[in-house]
Amino acid sequence: MERGARLLLRRALDQVPAGGEVTVTGSDPALVIHLTAWCRREGHTVSPAQPGDGGVRARVRRGGTASARWAGAERAGGPEPGGAAERAEPHWGLAARGALVEAGGPEVFFPVADRDTAWTDLAPRLYRQATAAQWDPWTAVAWDTSFTLPDEVEAAVVQVMTYLVENEQAALVVPARLLVQVHPHFREILQLLAVQAADEARHVEVFTRRALLKNGVMGTSSVGGRASLTSLLAEPDFSIAAFLLSVLGEGSFLSLLTFLERHAPDPVTRRISHLVRQDEARHVAFGVGHLEYRARVDPRLCGRLRSAVERRHDALAGTAGLNQDVFDALVLLAAGSWAPEAIARGWQAVQRLQADMDEGRRHRLSRLGFPDDEAAELSQLHTRNFM
């Protein structure tokens, strides 16, 4: 039964009814022995050839239980996005969506197994966009560009980059943690979360590289900033975690990255701010799309989201919020010099940045179904650390 003979025999048996016979020929002296063992395993019977059967070595009678292993098998939904089942069963495990799943396999538990908990109809399109928009940190940024900044301006850039690394590390851990919660039946969601984690890893790389580009020393990390980010890691619910990270946090960061691209004192900082903002816009679109879908099927969602914002605000009430070093660095970058009138302009620019962040949050909250006054209230409760 070696060298592919069993494939030929199985194909021949598939073409006869239960009880039908297939004659077998072959030159291997041990053919009947191997054939008998294989047929016993597959549910068929073997009769050795009788004298006068010519070149026939054996006759195989197809068993009536040969296909019993597929009794109770079921399709795991359909392969296309529209074929995703309302609930992915634990015994489907890692089976491909649309596959015929043999009954009796091991059960694998995934906390997010309901379509309504994980899904957004934007997922297939966003994943295509994400894969097409990947960029290489080594070639997409001209790291060898020649520029020289005043020491204090360079220090401001380093401080902002250090802050961004800290935030992007949280933005890396959260989707990685969410990814392992989702049943692989909803593969488009897994794919998006995997690409999002890869994006964040790339962001950590480029922000770190820019921080070390000139002097090789990182900036400061505040207790309040780390406390704010740690609260993101503590949220176990899939949709609430996506809400806090992508809709509120990364949504606010879109404004920050626009600010940095506009006020960057050097071409490298400007370039990486632009590249990272493109990725973050996609992350925000995924979070908003998922929550819009969820809100349509779960009328209690907005109340749960509100509670999450209030709970996080109360937990962080005793912290200092945004690192003062980061605030001052943003003012200096927007000012461009230490002239008093320039510093005043820089301070005003940072105030406008915070207003832009607030406006963006209120807009996204309104899209999720919050009334304007409630959206404004919740936006004000968002952490002062921006993320």
Short mmCIF file of C-alpha atoms in Angstrom, two decimals:
data_model
loop_
_atom_site.label_atom_id
_atom_site.label_comp_id
_atom_site.label_asym_id
_atom_site.label_seq_id
_atom_site.Cartn_x
_atom_site.Cartn_y
_atom_site.Cartn_z
CA MET A 1 0.00 0.00 0.00
CA GLU A 2 3.01 2.26 -0.37
CA ARG A 3 3.93 4.58 -3.23
CA GLY A 4 0.39 6.01 -3.37
CA ALA A 5 -1.48 2.75 -3.94
CA ARG A 6 -3.96 3.52 -1.16
CA LEU A 7 -5.00 6.70 -2.98
CA LEU A 8 -5.88 4.70 -6.06
CA LEU A 9 -7.76 2.08 -4.03
CA ARG A 10 -9.68 4.66 -2.00
CA ARG A 11 -10.72 6.40 -5.22
CA ALA A 12 -11.92 3.11 -6.72
CA LEU A 13 -13.90 2.22 -3.58
CA ASP A 14 -15.58 5.65 -3.57
CA GLN A 15 -17.09 4.73 -6.93
CA VAL A 16 -18.84 1.54 -5.75
CA PRO A 17 -21.72 1.18 -3.25
CA ALA A 18 -21.39 -0.44 0.14
CA GLY A 19 -20.88 -4.18 -0.44
CA GLY A 20 -19.39 -3.61 -3.88
CA GLU A 21 -16.04 -5.14 -4.78
CA VAL A 22 -12.82 -3.83 -6.25
CA THR A 23 -10.14 -6.15 -7.56
CA VAL A 24 -6.53 -5.39 -6.67
CA THR A 25 -3.41 -6.29 -8.58
CA GLY A 26 0.22 -5.66 -7.73
CA SER A 27 3.70 -7.15 -7.63
CA ASP A 28 4.65 -6.68 -3.97
CA PRO A 29 4.85 -10.10 -2.30
CA ALA A 30 3.45 -8.62 0.91
CA LEU A 31 0.58 -6.84 -0.84
CA VAL A 32 -2.21 -8.89 0.74
CA ILE A 33 -0.76 -8.49 4.23
CA HIS A 34 -0.54 -4.69 3.90
CA LEU A 35 -3.90 -4.55 2.18
CA THR A 36 -5.57 -6.47 5.00
CA ALA A 37 -4.20 -4.12 7.64
CA TRP A 38 -5.28 -1.04 5.69
CA CYS A 39 -8.78 -2.38 5.04
CA ARG A 40 -9.27 -3.29 8.70
CA ARG A 41 -8.47 0.31 9.62
CA GLU A 42 -10.73 1.75 6.91
CA GLY A 43 -13.71 -0.56 7.55
CA HIS A 44 -13.42 -2.79 4.44
CA THR A 45 -12.89 -6.56 4.08
CA VAL A 46 -10.35 -8.44 1.96
CA SER A 47 -10.65 -11.80 0.18
CA PRO A 48 -7.44 -13.33 -1.24
CA ALA A 49 -7.66 -14.18 -4.91
CA GLN A 50 -8.61 -17.71 -5.90
CA PRO A 51 -6.68 -19.83 -8.35
CA GLY A 52 -7.55 -18.88 -11.88
CA ASP A 53 -8.18 -15.18 -11.09
CA GLY A 54 -5.44 -14.16 -13.49
CA GLY A 55 -3.34 -11.26 -12.22
CA VAL A 56 -5.78 -10.39 -9.41
CA ARG A 57 -4.14 -10.60 -5.95
CA ALA A 58 -7.19 -9.79 -3.80
CA ARG A 59 -10.74 -8.54 -3.79
CA VAL A 60 -11.77 -5.69 -1.52
CA ARG A 61 -15.39 -5.37 -0.45
CA ARG A 62 -16.42 -1.86 0.54
CA GLY A 63 -17.67 -1.75 4.11
CA GLY A 64 -20.99 -0.23 5.07
CA THR A 65 -19.30 1.87 7.77
CA ALA A 66 -16.46 3.16 5.63
CA SER A 67 -17.80 6.73 5.82
CA ALA A 68 -19.02 6.51 9.41
CA ARG A 69 -16.23 8.81 10.59
CA TRP A 70 -18.05 11.69 8.87
CA ALA A 71 -21.38 10.98 10.54
CA GLY A 72 -22.27 14.09 12.52
CA ALA A 73 -19.76 16.25 10.65
CA GLU A 74 -20.78 19.87 10.06
CA ARG A 75 -19.67 22.83 8.00
CA ALA A 76 -17.90 25.53 9.95
CA GLY A 77 -19.84 28.34 8.31
CA GLY A 78 -18.82 29.50 4.84
CA PRO A 79 -15.36 30.52 3.65
CA GLU A 80 -16.25 34.08 2.60
CA PRO A 81 -16.64 36.90 5.16
CA GLY A 82 -20.42 36.76 4.79
CA GLY A 83 -20.27 33.07 5.74
CA ALA A 84 -18.98 33.65 9.25
CA ALA A 85 -21.26 31.88 11.71
CA GLU A 86 -23.11 33.75 14.43
CA ARG A 87 -21.21 31.62 16.94
CA ALA A 88 -17.97 29.70 16.41
CA GLU A 89 -18.20 26.37 18.21
CA PRO A 90 -15.38 25.27 20.54
CA HIS A 91 -15.04 21.90 18.78
CA TRP A 92 -14.32 23.68 15.48
CA GLY A 93 -10.98 24.62 17.01
CA LEU A 94 -8.52 25.66 14.32
CA ALA A 95 -10.57 24.29 11.42
CA ALA A 96 -10.67 26.55 8.38
CA ARG A 97 -13.91 28.47 8.02
CA GLY A 98 -16.11 26.56 5.59
CA ALA A 99 -14.39 23.22 6.20
CA LEU A 100 -16.35 20.02 6.88
CA VAL A 101 -15.47 19.42 10.54
CA GLU A 102 -15.30 15.83 11.73
CA ALA A 103 -17.21 15.30 14.98
CA GLY A 104 -15.42 14.43 18.19
CA GLY A 105 -12.33 16.59 18.05
CA PRO A 106 -10.82 18.49 20.97
CA GLU A 107 -12.58 21.63 22.14
CA VAL A 108 -10.61 24.88 22.23
CA PHE A 109 -12.07 27.73 24.26
CA PHE A 110 -11.83 31.30 22.95
CA PRO A 111 -13.49 34.06 25.04
CA VAL A 112 -14.64 35.89 21.89
CA ALA A 113 -16.63 33.33 19.92
CA ASP A 114 -19.77 35.28 18.96
CA ARG A 115 -19.82 37.15 15.67
CA ASP A 116 -21.51 40.16 17.24
CA THR A 117 -18.76 40.46 19.85
CA ALA A 118 -15.87 40.57 17.39
CA TRP A 119 -17.09 41.58 13.97
CA THR A 120 -17.06 44.61 11.73
CA ASP A 121 -18.00 44.48 8.06
CA LEU A 122 -15.02 46.77 7.41
CA ALA A 123 -12.56 44.02 8.39
CA PRO A 124 -11.83 42.51 4.93
CA ARG A 125 -11.27 45.92 3.32
CA LEU A 126 -9.19 47.25 6.20
CA TYR A 127 -7.01 44.14 6.13
CA ARG A 128 -6.36 44.57 2.40
CA GLN A 129 -5.45 48.21 3.01
CA ALA A 130 -3.23 47.26 5.93
CA THR A 131 -1.22 44.68 4.01
CA ALA A 132 -0.82 47.04 1.05
CA ALA A 133 0.33 49.93 3.27
CA GLN A 134 3.14 48.19 5.15
CA TRP A 135 6.42 50.12 5.11
CA ASP A 136 10.00 49.23 5.96
CA PRO A 137 11.54 51.42 8.71
CA TRP A 138 14.96 51.06 7.11
CA THR A 139 13.97 52.30 3.66
CA ALA A 140 10.87 54.47 4.22
CA VAL A 141 12.82 56.97 6.36
CA ALA A 142 16.01 58.72 5.20
CA TRP A 143 17.89 58.24 8.46
CA ASP A 144 21.12 59.63 7.02
CA THR A 145 19.55 63.03 6.25
CA SER A 146 21.93 65.73 7.47
CA PHE A 147 20.48 68.22 9.98
CA THR A 148 21.54 69.93 13.19
CA LEU A 149 19.19 71.21 15.89
CA PRO A 150 19.89 73.38 18.93
CA ASP A 151 20.55 71.13 21.91
CA GLU A 152 17.35 72.08 23.72
CA VAL A 153 15.21 71.48 20.62
CA GLU A 154 16.85 68.09 20.08
CA ALA A 155 16.16 67.28 23.73
CA ALA A 156 12.51 68.21 23.20
CA VAL A 157 12.30 65.82 20.24
CA VAL A 158 13.91 63.06 22.32
CA GLN A 159 11.41 63.63 25.14
CA VAL A 160 8.43 63.42 22.80
CA MET A 161 9.85 60.30 21.12
CA THR A 162 10.36 58.66 24.53
CA TYR A 163 6.74 59.41 25.41
CA LEU A 164 5.57 58.00 22.07
CA VAL A 165 7.54 54.78 22.57
CA GLU A 166 5.89 54.29 25.97
CA ASN A 167 2.42 54.76 24.49
CA GLU A 168 3.07 52.64 21.43
CA GLN A 169 4.27 49.77 23.63
CA ALA A 170 0.86 49.81 25.31
CA ALA A 171 -0.76 49.97 21.87
CA LEU A 172 1.29 46.90 20.92
CA VAL A 173 0.39 44.82 23.97
CA VAL A 174 -3.38 45.48 23.86
CA PRO A 175 -4.11 44.13 20.33
CA ALA A 176 -1.71 41.24 20.93
CA ARG A 177 -3.70 40.35 24.06
CA LEU A 178 -7.03 40.77 22.25
CA LEU A 179 -5.86 38.62 19.35
CA VAL A 180 -5.57 35.45 21.44
CA GLN A 181 -9.13 35.93 22.71
CA VAL A 182 -10.77 35.72 19.27
CA HIS A 183 -11.90 32.41 17.78
CA PRO A 184 -9.92 31.88 14.53
CA HIS A 185 -13.23 31.36 12.72
CA PHE A 186 -13.29 35.17 12.55
CA ARG A 187 -9.97 35.21 10.75
CA GLU A 188 -10.30 38.73 9.31
CA ILE A 189 -10.37 40.12 12.85
CA LEU A 190 -7.31 38.09 13.79
CA GLN A 191 -5.52 39.29 10.68
CA LEU A 192 -6.30 42.93 11.44
CA LEU A 193 -5.17 42.64 15.05
CA ALA A 194 -1.97 40.88 13.96
CA VAL A 195 -1.15 43.63 11.46
CA GLN A 196 -2.03 46.27 14.06
CA ALA A 197 0.43 44.70 16.49
CA ALA A 198 3.07 44.62 13.75
CA ASP A 199 2.38 48.30 13.02
CA GLU A 200 2.90 49.21 16.66
CA ALA A 201 6.13 47.23 16.84
CA ARG A 202 7.37 49.22 13.85
CA HIS A 203 6.32 52.49 15.51
CA VAL A 204 8.26 51.60 18.65
CA GLU A 205 11.28 50.98 16.43
CA VAL A 206 11.20 54.27 14.53
CA PHE A 207 10.43 56.44 17.57
CA THR A 208 13.26 54.80 19.49
CA ARG A 209 15.64 55.20 16.58
CA ARG A 210 14.79 58.90 16.22
CA ALA A 211 15.26 59.46 19.96
CA LEU A 212 18.75 57.93 19.82
CA LEU A 213 19.70 59.40 16.46
CA LYS A 214 21.89 62.25 17.74
CA ASN A 215 22.83 61.78 21.38
CA GLY A 216 21.94 58.18 22.25
CA VAL A 217 19.97 59.05 25.41
CA MET A 218 16.23 58.64 26.04
CA GLY A 219 13.99 61.11 27.88
CA THR A 220 11.90 60.75 31.04
CA SER A 221 8.95 58.50 31.95
CA SER A 222 6.41 59.73 34.51
CA VAL A 223 4.47 57.67 37.03
CA GLY A 224 1.20 59.25 35.88
CA GLY A 225 1.84 58.36 32.26
CA ARG A 226 2.63 54.75 33.07
CA ALA A 227 -0.40 54.49 35.36
CA SER A 228 -2.66 55.73 32.56
CA LEU A 229 -1.28 53.18 30.11
CA THR A 230 -1.39 50.34 32.63
CA SER A 231 -5.13 50.91 33.03
CA LEU A 232 -5.51 49.96 29.36
CA LEU A 233 -3.88 46.60 29.98
CA ALA A 234 -6.26 45.80 32.83
CA GLU A 235 -9.45 45.90 30.71
CA PRO A 236 -10.56 42.30 29.95
CA ASP A 237 -13.55 43.01 27.69
CA PHE A 238 -12.76 42.90 23.95
CA SER A 239 -14.99 45.78 22.85
CA ILE A 240 -14.23 48.03 25.82
CA ALA A 241 -10.49 47.52 25.37
CA ALA A 242 -10.82 48.41 21.67
CA PHE A 243 -12.87 51.46 22.64
CA LEU A 244 -10.40 52.81 25.19
CA LEU A 245 -7.37 52.16 23.00
CA SER A 246 -8.47 52.84 19.43
CA VAL A 247 -11.44 55.18 19.65
CA LEU A 248 -10.26 57.40 22.51
CA GLY A 249 -6.50 56.88 22.82
CA GLU A 250 -5.28 56.35 19.26
CA GLY A 251 -7.96 58.74 18.05
CA SER A 252 -6.37 61.45 20.19
CA PHE A 253 -2.97 60.46 18.87
CA LEU A 254 -4.08 61.23 15.31
CA SER A 255 -4.22 64.88 16.36
CA LEU A 256 -0.87 64.62 18.13
CA LEU A 257 0.85 63.10 15.09
CA THR A 258 -0.62 65.79 12.84
CA PHE A 259 0.76 68.37 15.29
CA LEU A 260 4.21 66.75 15.23
CA GLU A 261 4.28 66.55 11.45
CA ARG A 262 3.38 70.25 11.24
CA HIS A 263 5.88 71.42 13.87
CA ALA A 264 8.68 68.88 13.37
CA PRO A 265 12.05 70.69 13.47
CA ASP A 266 13.73 68.14 11.19
CA PRO A 267 12.80 65.98 8.18
CA VAL A 268 13.22 62.63 9.97
CA THR A 269 10.74 63.52 12.70
CA ARG A 270 8.36 64.88 10.10
CA ARG A 271 8.56 61.73 8.00
CA ILE A 272 8.00 59.23 10.77
CA SER A 273 5.09 61.27 12.16
CA HIS A 274 3.46 61.10 8.73
CA LEU A 275 4.01 57.36 8.30
CA VAL A 276 2.80 56.46 11.77
CA ARG A 277 -0.30 58.63 11.43
CA GLN A 278 -1.36 56.66 8.34
CA ASP A 279 -1.22 53.42 10.31
CA GLU A 280 -3.01 54.87 13.33
CA ALA A 281 -5.86 56.18 11.17
CA ARG A 282 -6.51 52.58 10.09
CA HIS A 283 -6.46 51.36 13.70
CA VAL A 284 -9.00 54.01 14.66
CA ALA A 285 -11.21 53.05 11.69
CA PHE A 286 -11.19 49.43 12.86
CA GLY A 287 -12.11 50.37 16.43
CA VAL A 288 -14.92 52.69 15.36
CA GLY A 289 -16.20 50.20 12.76
CA HIS A 290 -16.26 47.36 15.27
CA LEU A 291 -18.07 49.41 17.90
CA GLU A 292 -20.59 50.81 15.41
CA TYR A 293 -21.41 47.22 14.43
CA ARG A 294 -21.59 46.15 18.08
CA ALA A 295 -23.79 49.11 19.03
CA ARG A 296 -26.35 48.09 16.38
CA VAL A 297 -26.80 44.64 17.93
CA ASP A 298 -26.29 45.51 21.62
CA PRO A 299 -28.37 48.44 22.90
CA ARG A 300 -26.58 48.26 26.26
CA LEU A 301 -23.14 48.91 24.76
CA CYS A 302 -23.10 52.69 25.19
CA GLY A 303 -23.88 52.36 28.88
CA ARG A 304 -21.00 49.91 29.32
CA LEU A 305 -18.64 52.20 27.43
CA ARG A 306 -19.63 55.15 29.57
CA SER A 307 -19.02 53.12 32.72
CA ALA A 308 -15.57 52.14 31.45
CA VAL A 309 -14.60 55.80 30.86
CA GLU A 310 -15.86 56.83 34.29
CA ARG A 311 -14.16 53.89 35.98
CA ARG A 312 -10.84 54.68 34.32
CA HIS A 313 -11.16 58.39 35.15
CA ASP A 314 -11.80 57.63 38.82
CA ALA A 315 -8.86 55.20 38.95
CA LEU A 316 -6.51 57.87 37.55
CA ALA A 317 -7.91 60.83 39.50
CA GLY A 318 -4.90 60.90 41.81
CA THR A 319 -2.27 60.85 39.06
CA ALA A 320 -0.54 63.83 37.47
CA GLY A 321 -1.65 62.99 33.93
CA LEU A 322 0.58 64.14 31.09
CA ASN A 323 4.29 64.23 31.85
CA GLN A 324 5.16 67.92 32.30
CA ASP A 325 8.38 67.32 30.37
CA VAL A 326 6.29 66.19 27.40
CA PHE A 327 3.98 69.20 27.57
CA ASP A 328 6.94 71.60 27.70
CA ALA A 329 8.65 69.77 24.82
CA LEU A 330 5.54 70.15 22.66
CA VAL A 331 5.40 73.87 23.45
CA LEU A 332 9.03 74.32 22.44
CA LEU A 333 8.62 72.36 19.21
CA ALA A 334 5.62 74.48 18.25
CA ALA A 335 7.45 77.66 19.25
CA GLY A 336 10.60 76.94 17.28
CA SER A 337 12.68 79.28 19.48
CA TRP A 338 12.99 80.64 23.00
CA ALA A 339 11.75 84.13 22.11
CA PRO A 340 8.94 84.97 24.57
CA GLU A 341 6.45 85.66 21.79
CA ALA A 342 7.37 82.33 20.15
CA ILE A 343 6.88 80.43 23.39
CA ALA A 344 3.48 82.09 23.77
CA ARG A 345 2.57 80.92 20.26
CA GLY A 346 3.82 77.42 21.09
CA TRP A 347 1.69 77.31 24.24
CA GLN A 348 -1.36 78.37 22.25
CA ALA A 349 -0.60 75.69 19.65
CA VAL A 350 -0.61 73.00 22.35
CA GLN A 351 -3.94 74.35 23.65
CA ARG A 352 -5.34 74.05 20.12
CA LEU A 353 -3.95 70.51 19.95
CA GLN A 354 -5.85 69.54 23.07
CA ALA A 355 -8.99 71.17 21.68
CA ASP A 356 -8.56 69.23 18.43
CA MET A 357 -8.21 66.00 20.42
CA ASP A 358 -11.40 66.80 22.31
CA GLU A 359 -13.30 67.58 19.11
CA GLY A 360 -12.16 64.33 17.51
CA ARG A 361 -13.18 62.27 20.54
CA ARG A 362 -16.61 63.90 20.66
CA HIS A 363 -17.13 63.22 16.95
CA ARG A 364 -16.23 59.53 17.30
CA LEU A 365 -18.39 59.16 20.41
CA SER A 366 -21.33 60.68 18.52
CA ARG A 367 -20.83 58.11 15.75
CA LEU A 368 -21.25 55.38 18.36
CA GLY A 369 -24.63 56.78 19.38
CA PHE A 370 -23.85 59.09 22.29
CA PRO A 371 -25.86 62.35 22.40
CA ASP A 372 -23.71 65.44 21.86
CA ASP A 373 -23.81 66.55 25.50
CA GLU A 374 -22.86 63.08 26.76
CA ALA A 375 -20.10 62.79 24.15
CA ALA A 376 -18.67 66.12 25.33
CA GLU A 377 -18.80 65.01 28.96
CA LEU A 378 -17.10 61.68 28.29
CA SER A 379 -14.42 63.33 26.17
CA GLN A 380 -13.53 65.58 29.09
CA LEU A 381 -13.18 62.52 31.32
CA HIS A 382 -10.56 60.98 29.02
CA THR A 383 -7.11 60.68 30.53
CA ARG A 384 -4.91 63.78 30.44
CA ASN A 385 -2.09 61.54 29.20
CA PHE A 386 -3.84 61.57 25.76
CA MET A 387 -3.68 57.75 25.36
#
